[in-house]
PDB file of C-alpha atoms in Angstrom:
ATOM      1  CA  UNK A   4      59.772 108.694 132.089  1.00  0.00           C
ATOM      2  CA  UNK A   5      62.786 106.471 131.363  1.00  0.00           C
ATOM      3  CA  UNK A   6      64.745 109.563 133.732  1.00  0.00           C
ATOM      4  CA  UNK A   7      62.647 108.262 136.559  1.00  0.00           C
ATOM      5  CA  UNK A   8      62.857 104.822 136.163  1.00  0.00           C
ATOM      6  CA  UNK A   9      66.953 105.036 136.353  1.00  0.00           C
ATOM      7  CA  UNK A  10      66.176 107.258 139.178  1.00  0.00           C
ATOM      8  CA  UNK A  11      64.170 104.794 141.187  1.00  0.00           C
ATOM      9  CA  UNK A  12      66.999 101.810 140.195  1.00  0.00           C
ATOM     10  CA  UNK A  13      69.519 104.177 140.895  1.00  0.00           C
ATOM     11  CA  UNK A  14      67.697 105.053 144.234  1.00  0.00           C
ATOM     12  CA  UNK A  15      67.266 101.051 145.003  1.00  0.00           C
ATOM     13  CA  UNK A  16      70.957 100.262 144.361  1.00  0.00           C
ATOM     14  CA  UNK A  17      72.099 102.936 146.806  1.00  0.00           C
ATOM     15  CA  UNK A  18      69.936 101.922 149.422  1.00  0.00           C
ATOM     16  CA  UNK A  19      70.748  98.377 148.893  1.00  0.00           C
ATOM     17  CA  UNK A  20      74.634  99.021 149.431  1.00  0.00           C
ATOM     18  CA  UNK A  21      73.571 101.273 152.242  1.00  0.00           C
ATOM     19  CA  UNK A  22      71.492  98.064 154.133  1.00  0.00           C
ATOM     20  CA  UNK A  23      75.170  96.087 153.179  1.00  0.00           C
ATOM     21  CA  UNK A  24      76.701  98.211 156.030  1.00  0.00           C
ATOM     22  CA  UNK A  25      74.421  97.794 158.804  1.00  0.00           C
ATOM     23  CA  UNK A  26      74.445  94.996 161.354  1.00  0.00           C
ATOM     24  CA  UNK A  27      72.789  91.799 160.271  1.00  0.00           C
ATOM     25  CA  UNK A  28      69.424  90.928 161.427  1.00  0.00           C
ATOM     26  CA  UNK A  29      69.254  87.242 163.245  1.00  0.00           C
ATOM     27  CA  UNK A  30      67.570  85.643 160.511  1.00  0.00           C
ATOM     28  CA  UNK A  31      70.461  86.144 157.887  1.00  0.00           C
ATOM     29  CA  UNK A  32      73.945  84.488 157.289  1.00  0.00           C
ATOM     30  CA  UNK A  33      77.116  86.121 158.194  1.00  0.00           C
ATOM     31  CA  UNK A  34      79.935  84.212 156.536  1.00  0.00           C
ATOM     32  CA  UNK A  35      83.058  84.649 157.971  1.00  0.00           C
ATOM     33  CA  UNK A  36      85.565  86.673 156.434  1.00  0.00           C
ATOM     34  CA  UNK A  37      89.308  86.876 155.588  1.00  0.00           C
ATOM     35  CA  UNK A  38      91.864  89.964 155.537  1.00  0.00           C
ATOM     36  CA  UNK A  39      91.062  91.236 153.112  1.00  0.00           C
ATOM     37  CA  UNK A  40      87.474  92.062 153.995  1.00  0.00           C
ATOM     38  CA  UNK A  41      86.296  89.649 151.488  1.00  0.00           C
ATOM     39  CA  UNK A  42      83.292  86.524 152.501  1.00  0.00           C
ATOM     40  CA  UNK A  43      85.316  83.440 153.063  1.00  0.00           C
ATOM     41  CA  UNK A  44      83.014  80.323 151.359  1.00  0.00           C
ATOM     42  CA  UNK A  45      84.242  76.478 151.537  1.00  0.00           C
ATOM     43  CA  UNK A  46      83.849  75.376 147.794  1.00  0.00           C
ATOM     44  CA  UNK A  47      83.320  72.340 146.643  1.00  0.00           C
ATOM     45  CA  UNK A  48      85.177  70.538 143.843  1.00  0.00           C
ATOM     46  CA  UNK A  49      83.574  71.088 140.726  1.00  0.00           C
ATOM     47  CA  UNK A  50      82.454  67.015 140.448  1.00  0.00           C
ATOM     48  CA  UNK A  51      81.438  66.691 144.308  1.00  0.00           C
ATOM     49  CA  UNK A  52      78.006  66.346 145.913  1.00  0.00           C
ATOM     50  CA  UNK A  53      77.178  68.775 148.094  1.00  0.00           C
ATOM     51  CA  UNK A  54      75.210  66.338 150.298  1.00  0.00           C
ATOM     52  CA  UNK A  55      76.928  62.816 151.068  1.00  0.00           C
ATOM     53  CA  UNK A  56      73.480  61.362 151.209  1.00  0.00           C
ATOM     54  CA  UNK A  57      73.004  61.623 147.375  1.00  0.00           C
ATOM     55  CA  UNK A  58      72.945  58.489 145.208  1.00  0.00           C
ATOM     56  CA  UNK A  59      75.495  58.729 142.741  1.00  0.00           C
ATOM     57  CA  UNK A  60      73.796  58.548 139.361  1.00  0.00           C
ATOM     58  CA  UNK A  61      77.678  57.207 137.617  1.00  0.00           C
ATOM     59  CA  UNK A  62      79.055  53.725 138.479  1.00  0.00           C
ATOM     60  CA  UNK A  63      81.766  53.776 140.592  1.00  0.00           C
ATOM     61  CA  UNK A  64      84.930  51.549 140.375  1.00  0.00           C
ATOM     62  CA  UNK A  65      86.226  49.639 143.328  1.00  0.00           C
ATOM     63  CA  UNK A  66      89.203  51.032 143.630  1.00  0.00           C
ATOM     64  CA  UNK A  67      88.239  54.350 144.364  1.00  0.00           C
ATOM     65  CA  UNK A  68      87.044  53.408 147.088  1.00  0.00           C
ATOM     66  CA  UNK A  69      90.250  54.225 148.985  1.00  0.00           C
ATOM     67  CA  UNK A  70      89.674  58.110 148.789  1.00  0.00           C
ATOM     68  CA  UNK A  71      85.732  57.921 149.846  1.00  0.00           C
ATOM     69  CA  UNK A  72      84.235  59.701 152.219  1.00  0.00           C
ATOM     70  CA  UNK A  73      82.903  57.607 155.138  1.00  0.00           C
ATOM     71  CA  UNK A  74      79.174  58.033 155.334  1.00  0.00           C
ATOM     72  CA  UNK A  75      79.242  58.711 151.126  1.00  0.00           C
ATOM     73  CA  UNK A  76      76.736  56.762 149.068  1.00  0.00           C
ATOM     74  CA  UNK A  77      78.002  55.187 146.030  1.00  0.00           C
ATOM     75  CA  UNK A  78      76.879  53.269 142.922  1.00  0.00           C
ATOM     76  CA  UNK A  79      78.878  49.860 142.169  1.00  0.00           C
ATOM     77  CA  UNK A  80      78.223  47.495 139.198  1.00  0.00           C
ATOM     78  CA  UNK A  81      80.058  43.853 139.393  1.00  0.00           C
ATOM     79  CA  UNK A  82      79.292  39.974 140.659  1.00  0.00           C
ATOM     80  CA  UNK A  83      79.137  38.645 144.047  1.00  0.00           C
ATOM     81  CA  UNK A  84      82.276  36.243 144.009  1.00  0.00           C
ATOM     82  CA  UNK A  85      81.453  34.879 147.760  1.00  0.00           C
ATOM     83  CA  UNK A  86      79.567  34.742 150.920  1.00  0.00           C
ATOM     84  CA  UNK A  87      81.045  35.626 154.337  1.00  0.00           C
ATOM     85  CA  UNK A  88      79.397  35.196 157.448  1.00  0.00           C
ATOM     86  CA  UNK A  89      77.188  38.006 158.938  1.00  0.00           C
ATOM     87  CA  UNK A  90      75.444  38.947 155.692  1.00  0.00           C
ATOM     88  CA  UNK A  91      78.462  40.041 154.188  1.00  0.00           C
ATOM     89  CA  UNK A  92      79.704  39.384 150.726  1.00  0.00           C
ATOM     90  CA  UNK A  93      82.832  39.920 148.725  1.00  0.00           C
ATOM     91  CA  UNK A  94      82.156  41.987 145.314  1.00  0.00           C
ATOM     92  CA  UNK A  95      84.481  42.379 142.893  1.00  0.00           C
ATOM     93  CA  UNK A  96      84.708  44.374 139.569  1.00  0.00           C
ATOM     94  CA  UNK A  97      87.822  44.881 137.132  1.00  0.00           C
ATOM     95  CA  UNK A  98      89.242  47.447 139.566  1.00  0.00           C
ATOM     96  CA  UNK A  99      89.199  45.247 142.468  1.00  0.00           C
ATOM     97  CA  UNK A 100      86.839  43.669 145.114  1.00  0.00           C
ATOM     98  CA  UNK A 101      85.071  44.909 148.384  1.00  0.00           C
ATOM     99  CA  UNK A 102      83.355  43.581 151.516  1.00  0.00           C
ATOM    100  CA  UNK A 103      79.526  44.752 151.063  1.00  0.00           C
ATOM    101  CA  UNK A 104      76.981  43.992 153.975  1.00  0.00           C
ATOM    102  CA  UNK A 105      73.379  43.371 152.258  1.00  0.00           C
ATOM    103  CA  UNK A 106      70.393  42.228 154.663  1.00  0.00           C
ATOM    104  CA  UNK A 107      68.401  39.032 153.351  1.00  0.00           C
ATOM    105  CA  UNK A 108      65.325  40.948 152.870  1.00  0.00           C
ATOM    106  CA  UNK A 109      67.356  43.214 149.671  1.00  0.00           C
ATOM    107  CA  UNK A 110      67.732  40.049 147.965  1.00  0.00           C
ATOM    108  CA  UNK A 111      63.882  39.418 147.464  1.00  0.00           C
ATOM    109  CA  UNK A 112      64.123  36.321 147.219  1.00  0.00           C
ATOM    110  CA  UNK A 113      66.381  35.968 144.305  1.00  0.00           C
ATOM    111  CA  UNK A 114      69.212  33.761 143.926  1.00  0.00           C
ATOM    112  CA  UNK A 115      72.232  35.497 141.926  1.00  0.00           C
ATOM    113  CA  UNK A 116      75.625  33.043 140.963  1.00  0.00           C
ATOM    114  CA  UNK A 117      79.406  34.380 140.812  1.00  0.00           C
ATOM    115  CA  UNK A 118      78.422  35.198 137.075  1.00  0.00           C
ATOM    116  CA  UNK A 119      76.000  37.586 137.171  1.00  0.00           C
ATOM    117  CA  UNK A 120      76.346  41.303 137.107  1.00  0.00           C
ATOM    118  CA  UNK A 121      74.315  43.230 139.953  1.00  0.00           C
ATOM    119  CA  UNK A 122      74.415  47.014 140.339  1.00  0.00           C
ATOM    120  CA  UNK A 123      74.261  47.655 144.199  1.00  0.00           C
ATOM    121  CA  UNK A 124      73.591  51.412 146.130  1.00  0.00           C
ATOM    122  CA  UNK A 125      75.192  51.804 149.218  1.00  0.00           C
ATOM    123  CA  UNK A 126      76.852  53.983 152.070  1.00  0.00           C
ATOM    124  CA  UNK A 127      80.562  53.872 152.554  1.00  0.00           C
ATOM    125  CA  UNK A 128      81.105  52.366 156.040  1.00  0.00           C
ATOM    126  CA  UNK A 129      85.197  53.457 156.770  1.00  0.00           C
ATOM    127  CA  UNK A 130      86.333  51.295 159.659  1.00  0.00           C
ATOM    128  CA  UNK A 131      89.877  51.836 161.420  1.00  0.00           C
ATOM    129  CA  UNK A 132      90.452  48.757 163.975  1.00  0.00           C
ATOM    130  CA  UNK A 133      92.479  47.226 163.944  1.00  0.00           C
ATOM    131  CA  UNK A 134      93.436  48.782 159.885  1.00  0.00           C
ATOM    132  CA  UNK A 135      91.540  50.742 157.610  1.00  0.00           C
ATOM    133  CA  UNK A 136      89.258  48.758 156.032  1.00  0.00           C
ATOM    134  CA  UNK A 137      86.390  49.745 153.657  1.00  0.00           C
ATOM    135  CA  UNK A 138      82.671  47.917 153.589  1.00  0.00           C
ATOM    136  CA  UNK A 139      79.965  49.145 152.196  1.00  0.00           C
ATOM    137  CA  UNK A 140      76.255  48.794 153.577  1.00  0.00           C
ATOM    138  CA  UNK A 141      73.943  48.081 150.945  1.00  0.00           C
ATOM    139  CA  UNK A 142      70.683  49.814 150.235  1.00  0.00           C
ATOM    140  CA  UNK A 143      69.261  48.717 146.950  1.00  0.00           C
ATOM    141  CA  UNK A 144      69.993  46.304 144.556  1.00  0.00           C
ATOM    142  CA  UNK A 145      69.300  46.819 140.859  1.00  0.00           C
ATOM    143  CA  UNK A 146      69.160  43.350 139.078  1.00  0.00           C
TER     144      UNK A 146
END
């Protein structure tokens, strides 16, 4: 009995390789592949999201920043050192400080001074004109 059983796998493996070699149906994924016949993937670094969108769960410090991706959420934890106009803010932690944009309606009607420590989630707006300059639009707040 065990005889057949190895047959059968045996039998499934060779028809599996066999199904390798024929064209692809339109449902699957054909990756693209290099000289040396082998699938050519785009990996990621071992400590980077796969989707930009996700939250970082680890406080980030300011000054890395400078190497985000635009459109990349991040996690920041520091104080609110001053207002600028257009519901912007300057937020600063050991590393450094950065303009965050954070509508009214985030605050909840809470009043926060240059002392205290906020944690804020947000998406890494990267603007070029007229210099590179990094702001980040807020999406939460975590008091």
């Amino acid at each position: 009995m065990k005889k057949i059983a190895l047959a059968s796998v045996v039998a499934a493996l060779v028809a599996g390789l066999t199904a390798c070699n024929n064209t692809p149906a339109a449902s699957e994924v054909v990756l693209p592949k290099s000289q040396n016949n082998t699938a050519v993937v785009n990996q990621p670094a071992a400590n980077t999201a796969v989707n930009s969108h996700a939250v970082a769960n680890q406080i980030s410090p300011i000054s890395s920043l400078a190497n985000a991706r635009d459109e990349s959420m991040v996690r920041l934890q520091g104080k609110v050192v001053r207002a600028l106009p257009d519901e912007k803010y300057e937020f600063a932690d050991a590393t450094g400080t950065v303009i965050v944009e954070i509508d009214h309606e985030l605050w909840m009607g809470r009043a926060i001074t240059p002392n205290d420590v906020i944690t804020i989630v947000g998406e890494v707006d990267v603007e070029y004109r007229p210099t590179k300059q990094v702001i980040i639009d807020v999406q939460s707040i975590e008091f």
